[in-house]
Tab-separated table of C-alpha atoms and ligand atoms in Angstrom:
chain	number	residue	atom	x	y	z
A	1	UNK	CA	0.000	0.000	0.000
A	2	UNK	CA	2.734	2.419	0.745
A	3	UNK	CA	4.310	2.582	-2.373
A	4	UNK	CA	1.382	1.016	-4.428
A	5	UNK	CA	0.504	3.180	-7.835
A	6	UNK	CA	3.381	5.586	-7.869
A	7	UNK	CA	6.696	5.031	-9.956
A	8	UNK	CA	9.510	7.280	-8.473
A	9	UNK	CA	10.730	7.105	-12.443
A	10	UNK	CA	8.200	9.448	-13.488
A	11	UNK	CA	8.980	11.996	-10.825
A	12	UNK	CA	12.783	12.428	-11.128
A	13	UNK	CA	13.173	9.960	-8.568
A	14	UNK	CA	11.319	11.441	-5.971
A	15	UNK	CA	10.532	8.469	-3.205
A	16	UNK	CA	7.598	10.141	-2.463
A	17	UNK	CA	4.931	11.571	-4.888
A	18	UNK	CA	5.170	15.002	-5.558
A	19	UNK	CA	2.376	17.518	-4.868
A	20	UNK	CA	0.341	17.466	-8.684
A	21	UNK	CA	-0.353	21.218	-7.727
A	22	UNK	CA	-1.360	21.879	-11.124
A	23	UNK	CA	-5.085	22.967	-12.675
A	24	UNK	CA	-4.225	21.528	-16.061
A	25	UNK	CA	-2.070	18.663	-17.916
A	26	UNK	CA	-0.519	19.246	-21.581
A	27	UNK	CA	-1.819	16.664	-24.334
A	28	UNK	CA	1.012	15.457	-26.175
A	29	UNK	CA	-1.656	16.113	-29.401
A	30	UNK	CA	-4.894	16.570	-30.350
A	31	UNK	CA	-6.057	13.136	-31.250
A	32	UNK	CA	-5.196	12.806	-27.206
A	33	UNK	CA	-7.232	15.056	-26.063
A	34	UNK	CA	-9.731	13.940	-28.147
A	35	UNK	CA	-9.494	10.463	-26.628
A	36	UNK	CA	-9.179	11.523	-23.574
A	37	UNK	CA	-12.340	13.381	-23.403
A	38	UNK	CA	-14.588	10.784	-24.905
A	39	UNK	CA	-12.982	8.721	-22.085
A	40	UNK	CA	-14.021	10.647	-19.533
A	41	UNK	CA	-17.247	11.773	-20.461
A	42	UNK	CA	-18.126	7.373	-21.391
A	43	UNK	CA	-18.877	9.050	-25.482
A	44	UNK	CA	-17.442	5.480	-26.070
A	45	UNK	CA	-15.860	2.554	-24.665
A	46	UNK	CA	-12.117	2.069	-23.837
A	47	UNK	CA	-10.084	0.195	-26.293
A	48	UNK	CA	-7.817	-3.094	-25.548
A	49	UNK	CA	-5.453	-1.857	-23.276
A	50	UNK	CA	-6.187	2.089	-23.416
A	51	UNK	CA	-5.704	4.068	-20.566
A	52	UNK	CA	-7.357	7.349	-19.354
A	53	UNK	CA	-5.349	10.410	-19.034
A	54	UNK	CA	-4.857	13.405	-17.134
A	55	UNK	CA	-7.287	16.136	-18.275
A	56	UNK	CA	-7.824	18.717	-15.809
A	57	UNK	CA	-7.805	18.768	-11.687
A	58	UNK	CA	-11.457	18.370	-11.331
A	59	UNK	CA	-11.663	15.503	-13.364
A	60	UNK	CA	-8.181	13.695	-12.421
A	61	UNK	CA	-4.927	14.546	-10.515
A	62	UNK	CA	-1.945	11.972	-9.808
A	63	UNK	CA	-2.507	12.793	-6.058
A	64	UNK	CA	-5.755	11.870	-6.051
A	65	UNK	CA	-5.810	8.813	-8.221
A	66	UNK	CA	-3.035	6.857	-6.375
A	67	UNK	CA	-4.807	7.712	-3.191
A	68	UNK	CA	-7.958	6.222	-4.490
A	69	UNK	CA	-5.874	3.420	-5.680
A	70	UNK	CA	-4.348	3.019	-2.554
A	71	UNK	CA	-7.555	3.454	-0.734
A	72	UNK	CA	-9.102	0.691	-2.670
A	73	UNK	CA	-6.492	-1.958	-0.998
A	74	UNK	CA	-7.564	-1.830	2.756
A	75	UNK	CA	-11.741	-2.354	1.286
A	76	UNK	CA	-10.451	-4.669	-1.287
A	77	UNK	CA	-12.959	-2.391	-3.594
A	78	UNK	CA	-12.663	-1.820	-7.230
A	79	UNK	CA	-12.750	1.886	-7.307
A	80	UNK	CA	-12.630	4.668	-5.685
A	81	UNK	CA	-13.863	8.593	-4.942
A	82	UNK	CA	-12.170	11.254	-3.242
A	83	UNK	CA	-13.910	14.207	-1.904
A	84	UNK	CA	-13.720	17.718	-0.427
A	85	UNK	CA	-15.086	16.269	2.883
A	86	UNK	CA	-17.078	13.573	4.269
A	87	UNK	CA	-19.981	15.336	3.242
A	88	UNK	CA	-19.653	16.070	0.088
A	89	UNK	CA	-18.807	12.246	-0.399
A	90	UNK	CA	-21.906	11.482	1.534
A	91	UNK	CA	-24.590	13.513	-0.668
A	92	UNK	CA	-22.955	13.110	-4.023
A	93	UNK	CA	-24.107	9.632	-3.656
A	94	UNK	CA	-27.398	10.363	-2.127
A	95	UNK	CA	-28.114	12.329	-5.158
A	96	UNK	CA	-26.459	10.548	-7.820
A	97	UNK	CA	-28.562	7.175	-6.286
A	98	UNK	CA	-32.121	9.105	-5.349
A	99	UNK	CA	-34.531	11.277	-7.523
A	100	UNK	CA	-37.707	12.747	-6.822
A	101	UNK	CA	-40.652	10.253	-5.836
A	102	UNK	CA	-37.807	8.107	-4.529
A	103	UNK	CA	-37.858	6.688	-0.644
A	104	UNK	CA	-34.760	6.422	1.535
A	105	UNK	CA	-34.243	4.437	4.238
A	106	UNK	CA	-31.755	5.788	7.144
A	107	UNK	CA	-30.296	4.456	10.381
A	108	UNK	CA	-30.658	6.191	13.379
A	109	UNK	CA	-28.757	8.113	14.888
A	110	UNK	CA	-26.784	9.455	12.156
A	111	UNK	CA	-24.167	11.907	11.886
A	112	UNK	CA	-25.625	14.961	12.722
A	113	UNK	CA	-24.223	16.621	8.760
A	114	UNK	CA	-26.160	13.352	6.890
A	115	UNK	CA	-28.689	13.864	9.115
A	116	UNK	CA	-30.091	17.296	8.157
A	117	UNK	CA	-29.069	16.698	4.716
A	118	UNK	CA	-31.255	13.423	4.601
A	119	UNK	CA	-34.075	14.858	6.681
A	120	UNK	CA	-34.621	18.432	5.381
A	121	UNK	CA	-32.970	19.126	2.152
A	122	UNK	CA	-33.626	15.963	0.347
A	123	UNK	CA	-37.174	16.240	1.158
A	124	UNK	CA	-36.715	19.756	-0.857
A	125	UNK	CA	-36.176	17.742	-4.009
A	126	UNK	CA	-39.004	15.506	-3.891
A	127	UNK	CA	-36.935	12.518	-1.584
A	128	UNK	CA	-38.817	11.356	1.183
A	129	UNK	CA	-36.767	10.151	4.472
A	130	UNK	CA	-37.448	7.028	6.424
A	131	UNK	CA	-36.079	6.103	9.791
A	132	UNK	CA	-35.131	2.990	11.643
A	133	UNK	CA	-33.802	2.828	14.948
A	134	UNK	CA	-31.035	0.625	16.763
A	135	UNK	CA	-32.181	-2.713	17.814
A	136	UNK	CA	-34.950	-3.037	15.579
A	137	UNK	CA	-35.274	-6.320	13.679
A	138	UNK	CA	-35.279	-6.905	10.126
A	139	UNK	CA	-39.629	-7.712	10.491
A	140	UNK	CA	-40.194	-4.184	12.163
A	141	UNK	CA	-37.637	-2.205	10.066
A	142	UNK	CA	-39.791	-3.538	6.710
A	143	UNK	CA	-43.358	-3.009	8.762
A	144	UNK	CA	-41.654	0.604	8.670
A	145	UNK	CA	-41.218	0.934	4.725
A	146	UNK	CA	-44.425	-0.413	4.220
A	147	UNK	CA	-46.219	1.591	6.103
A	148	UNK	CA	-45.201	4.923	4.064
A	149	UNK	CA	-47.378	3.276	1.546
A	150	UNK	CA	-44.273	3.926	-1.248
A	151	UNK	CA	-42.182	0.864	-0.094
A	152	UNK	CA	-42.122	0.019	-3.903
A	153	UNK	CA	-40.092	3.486	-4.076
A	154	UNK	CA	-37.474	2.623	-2.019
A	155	UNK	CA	-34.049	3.433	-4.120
A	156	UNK	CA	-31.325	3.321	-1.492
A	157	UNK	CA	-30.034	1.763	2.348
A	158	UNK	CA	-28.684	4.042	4.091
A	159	UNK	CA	-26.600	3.105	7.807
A	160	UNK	CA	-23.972	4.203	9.930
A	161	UNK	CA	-22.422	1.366	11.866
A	162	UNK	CA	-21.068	1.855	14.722
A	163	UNK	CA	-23.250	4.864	15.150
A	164	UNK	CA	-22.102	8.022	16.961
A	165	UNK	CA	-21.710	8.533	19.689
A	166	UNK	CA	-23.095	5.537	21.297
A	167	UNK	CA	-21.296	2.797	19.159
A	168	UNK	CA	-24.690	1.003	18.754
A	169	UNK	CA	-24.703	-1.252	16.233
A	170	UNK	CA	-26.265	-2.360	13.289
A	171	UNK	CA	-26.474	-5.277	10.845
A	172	UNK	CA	-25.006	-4.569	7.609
A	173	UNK	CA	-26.017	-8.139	6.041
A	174	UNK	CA	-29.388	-7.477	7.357
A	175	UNK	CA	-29.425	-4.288	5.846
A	176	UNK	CA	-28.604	-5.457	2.877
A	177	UNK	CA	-31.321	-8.284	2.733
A	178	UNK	CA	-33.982	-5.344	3.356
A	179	UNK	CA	-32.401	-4.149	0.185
A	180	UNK	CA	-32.521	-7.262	-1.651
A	181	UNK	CA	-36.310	-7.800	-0.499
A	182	UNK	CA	-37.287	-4.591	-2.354
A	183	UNK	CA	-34.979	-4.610	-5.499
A	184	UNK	CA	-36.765	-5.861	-8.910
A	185	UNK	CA	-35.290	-6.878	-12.017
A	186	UNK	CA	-35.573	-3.289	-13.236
A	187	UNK	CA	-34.248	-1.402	-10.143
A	188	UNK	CA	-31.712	-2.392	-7.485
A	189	UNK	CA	-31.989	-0.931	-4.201
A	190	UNK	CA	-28.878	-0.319	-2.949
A	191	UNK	CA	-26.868	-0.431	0.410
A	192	UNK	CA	-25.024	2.547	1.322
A	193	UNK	CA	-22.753	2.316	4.411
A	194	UNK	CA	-20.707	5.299	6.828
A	195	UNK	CA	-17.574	3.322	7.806
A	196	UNK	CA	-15.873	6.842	9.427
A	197	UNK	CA	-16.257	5.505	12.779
A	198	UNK	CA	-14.179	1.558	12.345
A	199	UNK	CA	-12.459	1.891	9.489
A	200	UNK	CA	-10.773	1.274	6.967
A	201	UNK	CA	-8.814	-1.317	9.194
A	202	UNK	CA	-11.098	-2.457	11.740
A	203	UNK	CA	-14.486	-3.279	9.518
A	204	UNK	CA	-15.057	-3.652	5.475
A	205	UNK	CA	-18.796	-3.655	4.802
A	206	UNK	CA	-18.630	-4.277	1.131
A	207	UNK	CA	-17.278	-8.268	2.826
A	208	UNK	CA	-20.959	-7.830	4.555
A	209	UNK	CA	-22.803	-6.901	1.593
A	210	UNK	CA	-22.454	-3.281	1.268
A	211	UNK	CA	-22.341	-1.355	-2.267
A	212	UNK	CA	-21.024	1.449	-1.112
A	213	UNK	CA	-18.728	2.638	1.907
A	214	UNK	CA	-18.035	5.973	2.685
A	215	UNK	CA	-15.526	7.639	4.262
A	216	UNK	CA	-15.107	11.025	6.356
A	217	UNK	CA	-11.557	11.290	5.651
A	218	UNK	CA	-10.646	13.992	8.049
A	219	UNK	CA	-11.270	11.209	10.895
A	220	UNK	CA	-9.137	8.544	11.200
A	221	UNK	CA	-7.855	8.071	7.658
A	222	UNK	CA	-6.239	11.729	7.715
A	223	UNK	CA	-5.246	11.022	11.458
A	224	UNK	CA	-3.722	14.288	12.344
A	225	UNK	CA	-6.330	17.288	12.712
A	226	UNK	CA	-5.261	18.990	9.739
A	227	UNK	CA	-7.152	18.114	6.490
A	228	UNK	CA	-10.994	17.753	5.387
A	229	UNK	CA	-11.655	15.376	2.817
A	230	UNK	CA	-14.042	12.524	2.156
A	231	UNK	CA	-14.039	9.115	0.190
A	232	UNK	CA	-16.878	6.474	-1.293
A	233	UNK	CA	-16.106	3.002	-2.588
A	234	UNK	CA	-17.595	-0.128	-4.471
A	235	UNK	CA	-17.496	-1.543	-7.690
A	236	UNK	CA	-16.622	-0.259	-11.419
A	237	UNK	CA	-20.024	0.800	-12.256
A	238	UNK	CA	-21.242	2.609	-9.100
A	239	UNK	CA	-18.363	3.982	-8.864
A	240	UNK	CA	-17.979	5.549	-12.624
A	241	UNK	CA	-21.863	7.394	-11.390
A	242	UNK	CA	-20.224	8.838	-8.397
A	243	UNK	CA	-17.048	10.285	-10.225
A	244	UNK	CA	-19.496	11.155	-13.174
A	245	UNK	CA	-21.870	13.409	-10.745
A	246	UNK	CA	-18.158	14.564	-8.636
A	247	UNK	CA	-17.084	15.993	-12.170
A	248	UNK	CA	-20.304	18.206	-12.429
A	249	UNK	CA	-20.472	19.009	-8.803
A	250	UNK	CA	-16.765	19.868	-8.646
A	251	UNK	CA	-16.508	18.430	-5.020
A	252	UNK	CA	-13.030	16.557	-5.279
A	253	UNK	CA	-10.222	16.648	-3.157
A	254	UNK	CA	-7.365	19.212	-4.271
A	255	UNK	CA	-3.939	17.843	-4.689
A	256	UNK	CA	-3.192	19.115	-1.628
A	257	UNK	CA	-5.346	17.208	0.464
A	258	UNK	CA	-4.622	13.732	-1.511
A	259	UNK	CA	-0.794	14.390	-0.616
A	260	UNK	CA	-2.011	14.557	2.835
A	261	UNK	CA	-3.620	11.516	3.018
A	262	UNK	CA	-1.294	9.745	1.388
A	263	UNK	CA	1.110	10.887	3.825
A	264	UNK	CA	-1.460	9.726	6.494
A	265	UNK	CA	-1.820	6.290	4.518
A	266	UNK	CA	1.492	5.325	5.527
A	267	UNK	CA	0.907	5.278	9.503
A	268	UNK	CA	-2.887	4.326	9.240
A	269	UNK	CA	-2.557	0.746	10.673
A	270	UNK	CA	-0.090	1.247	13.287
A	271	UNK	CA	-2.287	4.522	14.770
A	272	UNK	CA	-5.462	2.453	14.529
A	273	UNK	CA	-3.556	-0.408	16.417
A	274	UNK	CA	-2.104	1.848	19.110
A	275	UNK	CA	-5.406	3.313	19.354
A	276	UNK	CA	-7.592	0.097	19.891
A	277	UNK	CA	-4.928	-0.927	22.487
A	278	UNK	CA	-4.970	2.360	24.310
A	279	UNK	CA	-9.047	2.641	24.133
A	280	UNK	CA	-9.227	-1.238	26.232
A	281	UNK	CA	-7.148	0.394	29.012
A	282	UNK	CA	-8.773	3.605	28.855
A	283	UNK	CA	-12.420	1.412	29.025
A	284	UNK	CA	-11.225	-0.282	31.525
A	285	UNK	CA	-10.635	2.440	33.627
A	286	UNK	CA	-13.771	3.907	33.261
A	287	UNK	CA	-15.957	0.338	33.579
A	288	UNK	CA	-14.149	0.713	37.019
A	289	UNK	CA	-14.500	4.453	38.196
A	290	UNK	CA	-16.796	5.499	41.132
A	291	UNK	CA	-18.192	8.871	39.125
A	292	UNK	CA	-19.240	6.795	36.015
A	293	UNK	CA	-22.397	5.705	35.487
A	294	UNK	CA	-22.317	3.713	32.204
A	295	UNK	CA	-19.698	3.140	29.703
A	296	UNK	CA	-20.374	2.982	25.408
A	297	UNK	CA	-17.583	0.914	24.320
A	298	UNK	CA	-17.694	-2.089	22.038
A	299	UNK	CA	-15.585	-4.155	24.350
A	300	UNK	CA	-18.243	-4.614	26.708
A	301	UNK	CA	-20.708	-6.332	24.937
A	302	UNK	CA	-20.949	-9.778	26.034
A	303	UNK	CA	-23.136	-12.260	25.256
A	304	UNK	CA	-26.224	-10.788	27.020
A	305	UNK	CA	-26.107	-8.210	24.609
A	306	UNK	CA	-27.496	-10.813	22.668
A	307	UNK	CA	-27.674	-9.362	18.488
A	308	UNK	CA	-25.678	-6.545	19.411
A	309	UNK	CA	-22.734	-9.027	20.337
A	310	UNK	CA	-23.357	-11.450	17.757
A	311	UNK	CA	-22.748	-7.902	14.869
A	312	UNK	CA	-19.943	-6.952	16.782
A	313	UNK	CA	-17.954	-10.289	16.452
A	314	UNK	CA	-19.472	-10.941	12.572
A	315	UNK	CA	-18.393	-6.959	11.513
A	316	UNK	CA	-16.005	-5.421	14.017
A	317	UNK	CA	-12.034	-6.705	14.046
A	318	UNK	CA	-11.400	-4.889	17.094
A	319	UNK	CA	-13.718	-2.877	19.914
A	320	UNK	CA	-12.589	0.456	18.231
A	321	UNK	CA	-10.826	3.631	19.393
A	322	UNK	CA	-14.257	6.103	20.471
A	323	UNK	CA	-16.170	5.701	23.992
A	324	UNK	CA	-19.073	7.378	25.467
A	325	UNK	CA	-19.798	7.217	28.750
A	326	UNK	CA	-22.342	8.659	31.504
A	327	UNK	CA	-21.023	10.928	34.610
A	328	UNK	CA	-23.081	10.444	37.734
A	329	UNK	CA	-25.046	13.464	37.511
A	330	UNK	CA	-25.469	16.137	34.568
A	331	UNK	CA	-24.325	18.489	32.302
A	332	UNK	CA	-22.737	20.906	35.506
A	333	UNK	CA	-20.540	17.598	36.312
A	334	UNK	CA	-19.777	16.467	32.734
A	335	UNK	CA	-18.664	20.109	32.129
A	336	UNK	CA	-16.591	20.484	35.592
A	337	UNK	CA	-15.106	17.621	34.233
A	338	UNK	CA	-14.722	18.311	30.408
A	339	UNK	CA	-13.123	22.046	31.809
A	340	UNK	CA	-10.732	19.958	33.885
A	341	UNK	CA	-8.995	18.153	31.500
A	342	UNK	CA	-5.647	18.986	30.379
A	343	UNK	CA	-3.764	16.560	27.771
A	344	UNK	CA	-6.738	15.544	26.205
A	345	UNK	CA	-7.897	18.931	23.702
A	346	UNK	CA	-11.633	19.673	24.564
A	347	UNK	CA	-12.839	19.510	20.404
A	348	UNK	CA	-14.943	17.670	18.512
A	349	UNK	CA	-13.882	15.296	15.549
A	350	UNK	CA	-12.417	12.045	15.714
A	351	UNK	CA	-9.659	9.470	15.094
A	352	UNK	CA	-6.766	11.809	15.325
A	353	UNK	CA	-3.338	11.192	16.997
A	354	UNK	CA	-4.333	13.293	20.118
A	355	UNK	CA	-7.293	12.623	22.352
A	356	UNK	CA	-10.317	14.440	22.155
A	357	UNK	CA	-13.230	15.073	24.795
A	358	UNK	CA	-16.742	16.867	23.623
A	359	UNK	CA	-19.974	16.940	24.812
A	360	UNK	CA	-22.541	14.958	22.462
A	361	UNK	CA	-25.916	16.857	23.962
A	362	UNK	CA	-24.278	20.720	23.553
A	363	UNK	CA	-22.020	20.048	20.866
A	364	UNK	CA	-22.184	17.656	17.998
A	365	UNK	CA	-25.713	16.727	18.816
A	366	UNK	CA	-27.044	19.746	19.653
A	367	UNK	CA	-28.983	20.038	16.951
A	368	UNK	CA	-31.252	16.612	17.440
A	369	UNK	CA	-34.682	16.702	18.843
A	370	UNK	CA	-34.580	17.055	22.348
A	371	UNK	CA	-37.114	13.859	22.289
A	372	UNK	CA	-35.086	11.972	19.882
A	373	UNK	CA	-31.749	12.705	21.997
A	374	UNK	CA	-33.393	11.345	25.475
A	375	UNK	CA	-34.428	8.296	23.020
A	376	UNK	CA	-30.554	7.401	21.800
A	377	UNK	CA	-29.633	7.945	25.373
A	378	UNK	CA	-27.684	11.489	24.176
A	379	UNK	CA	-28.097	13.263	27.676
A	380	UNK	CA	-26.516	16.070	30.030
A	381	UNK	CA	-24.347	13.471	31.262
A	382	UNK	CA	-22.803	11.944	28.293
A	383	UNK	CA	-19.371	13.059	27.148
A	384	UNK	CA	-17.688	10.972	23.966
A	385	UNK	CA	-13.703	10.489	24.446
A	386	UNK	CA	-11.440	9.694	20.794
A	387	UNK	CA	-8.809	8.464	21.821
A	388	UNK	CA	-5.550	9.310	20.496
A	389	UNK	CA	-2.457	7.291	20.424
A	390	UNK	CA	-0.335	8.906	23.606
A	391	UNK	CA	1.231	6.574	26.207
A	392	UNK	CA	-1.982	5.457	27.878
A	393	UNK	CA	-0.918	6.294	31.357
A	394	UNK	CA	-0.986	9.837	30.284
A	395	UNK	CA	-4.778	9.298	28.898
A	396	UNK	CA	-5.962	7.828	32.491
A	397	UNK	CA	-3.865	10.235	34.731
A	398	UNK	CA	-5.531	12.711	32.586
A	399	UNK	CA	-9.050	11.574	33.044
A	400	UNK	CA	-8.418	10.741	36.246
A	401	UNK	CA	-7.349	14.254	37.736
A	402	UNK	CA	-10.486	15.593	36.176
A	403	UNK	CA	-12.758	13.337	38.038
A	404	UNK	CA	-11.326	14.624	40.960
A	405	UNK	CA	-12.654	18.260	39.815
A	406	UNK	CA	-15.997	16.641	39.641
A	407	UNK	CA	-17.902	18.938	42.844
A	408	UNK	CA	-18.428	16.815	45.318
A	409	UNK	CA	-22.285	17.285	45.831
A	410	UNK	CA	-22.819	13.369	43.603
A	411	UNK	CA	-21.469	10.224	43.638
A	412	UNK	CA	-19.064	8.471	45.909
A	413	UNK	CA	-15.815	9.935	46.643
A	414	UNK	CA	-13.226	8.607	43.900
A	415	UNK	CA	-9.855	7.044	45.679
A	416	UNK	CA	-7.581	7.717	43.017
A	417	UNK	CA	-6.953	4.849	40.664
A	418	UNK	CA	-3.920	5.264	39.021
A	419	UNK	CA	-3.141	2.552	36.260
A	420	UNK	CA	0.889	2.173	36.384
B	1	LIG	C1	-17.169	13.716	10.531
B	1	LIG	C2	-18.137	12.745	10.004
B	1	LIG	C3	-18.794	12.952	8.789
B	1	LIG	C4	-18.622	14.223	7.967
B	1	LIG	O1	-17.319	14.351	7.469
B	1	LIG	P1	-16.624	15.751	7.134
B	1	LIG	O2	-15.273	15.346	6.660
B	1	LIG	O3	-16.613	16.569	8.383
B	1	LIG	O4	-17.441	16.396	6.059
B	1	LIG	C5	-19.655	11.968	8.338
B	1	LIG	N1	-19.885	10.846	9.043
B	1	LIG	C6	-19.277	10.621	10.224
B	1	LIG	C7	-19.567	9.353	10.963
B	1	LIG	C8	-18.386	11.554	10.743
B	1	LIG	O5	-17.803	11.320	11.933
């Protein structure tokens, strides 16, 4: 993967890829520009052995290709889209794969972005939205689509697994079968998939059935706080939509950002592995502390969980790097606690190298029905934790001095539990 797609050959030697910052590529004639064009805008079919070239930066870059092409390796996908952001990635293909009349159907909760995009703009075009919650079974989520009366309508699947920031979980091969139930010779129904939060090394949902996976980039694949960018993969031909409506829509990555990434490529596995390791010690820690009510982590499902447990061992390689948990008490003590904390940066995002603390309810959230949070358990006393790949003594001391800042008017006094 590290080297995969670029030959040091073409670039004077350079070991790594040089940044393609460049609007525009020279045609060595005519007749290749001509062919070039009809390429890219499918006016015919590629000859035996002909190979698209680069046109223009919204259309193609080097940076962004051999990212995609490295990209493609940890999804084992056929192709792949790079984007501006998560969310342009994210509603390219809800409206390359919707029109109006269509019906999609969405997991719940969803990132807050995909929600209001799925919920009130899409609706604007003639889409109407569908929800299904956590937990639900494959009989109630179809009782669901039938009962909007358009269930021969649906078009597209759309989850987020695990979903943020409670890491519940759903089925992707169920999903996929509620797809499959309402696809007809003339019209697949597809199954769209969010993979920001586990991957692209801990889950691959196009192994469980997925068409599509999407990627905020600027989470765990970008690593270090400092780009925005966004990817979607699956095969040839869904693909080759997705890039055709990216053209038109002009939502690509720059060369810029696909340098980044590539950059961030390189360390991907061994952050998500030091990250995994140091999120079971920092779970641990919390399963144990005296101020904590409840703790979201994938690790502690067990087999009373029942479904829950049985999707986290079919789709999950490891228990993750985000945890939610409870404070006793509310917002005052989650934010006594949250203004306490001083190696781990008080922010939201994700899946960077340092730690990051927020508060779901106020923050990220804070735009979800105040019914609808108390539903998905998103209350006062709920703060989400990324954790970052410092030495993981540093994480607990950390959390640990700022549970001590907690008042002292709830819970138990804390003895200090230092993990050495
Ligand atoms: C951050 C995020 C997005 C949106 O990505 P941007 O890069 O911020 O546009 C989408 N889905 C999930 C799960 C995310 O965490």
């Amino acid at each position: 993967m590290m080297s995969y797609g670029y030959k040091p050959a073409l670039s004077e030697g350079a070991i790594k890829s040089p940044i393609f910052q460049t609007s525009t590529f020279v045609f060595k004639n005519a007749e290749e520009g001509k062919a070039f064009f009809e390429m890219a805008y499918g006016l015919r079919q590629k000859e035996e052995g002909e190979v698209m070239g680069l046109i223009y930066s919204r259309i193609n870059n080097p940076d962004l290709e051999i990212l995609e092409n490295r990209l493609c390796l940890w999804d084992e996908a056929e192709e792949c889209a790079v984007f501006s952001s998560g969310m342009a990635a994210i509603t390219t293909v809800l409206l390359e794969f919707l029109k109006p009349g269509d019906l999609v159907l969405a997991s719940s909760p969803l990132y807050g972005g995909t929600d209001h995009f799925i919920e009130k703009i899409l609706p604007k075009f003639g889409i109407h939205p569908v929800f299904f919650k956590v937990g639900q079974t494959t009989k109630q989520i179809m009782d669901i689509v039938e009962a909007t009366g358009m269930a021969d309508k649906l078009a597209l699947v759309y989850i987020e697994t695990p979903a943020n920031p409670t890491n519940d979980l759903i089925d992707i091969e169920g999903s996929k079968n509620i797809a499959r139930h309402y696809s007809t010779p003339e019209k697949e129904v597809l199954l769209a998939v969010d993979n920001t939060y586990m991957g692209p090394v801990w889950q691959h949902p196009l192994k469980h059935g997925a068409d599509l996976v999407l990627y905020s980039a600027t989470k765990y694949i970008g690593g270090h706080s400092d780009v925005i960018a966004g990817a979607c993969l699956g095969s040839t031909d869904l693909i080759k939509r997705v890039k055709g409506l990216r053209t038109f829509m002009g939502n690509m990555a720059g060369p810029w950002s696909g340098w980044l990434l590539m950059r961030s490529l390189e360390t991907l596995k061994a952050r998500m592995d030091i990250q995994a390791f140091n999120a079971e010690r920092v779970a641990e820690y919390l399963n144990h502390h005296p101020k904590v009510e409840k703790v979201y982590y994938l690790g502690n499902l067990t087999a009373a969980d029942g479904e829950a447990f049985l999707i986290r061992n079919r789709q999950c390689l490891t228990n993750g790097g985000m945890i939610s948990f409870d404070v006793i008490g509310g917002e005052r003590e989650a934010f006594a606690f949250l203004n306490a904390l001083k190696l781990i940066k008080l922010a939201v995002s994700l899946g960077s190298t340092e730690s990051l603390a927020e508060h779901p309810c106020t923050m990220t959230h804070a735009d979800v029905e105040p019914a609808h949070k108390e539903a998905l358990s998103i209350t006062g006393k709920m703060i989400r934790l990324s954790i970052g790949v410092e030495n993981y003594h540093d994480i607990v001391n950390d959390l640990d001095q700022a549970f001590n800042k907690i008042p002292l008017s709830v819970g138990r006094s804390t003895t200090a539990l230092h993990v050495h």
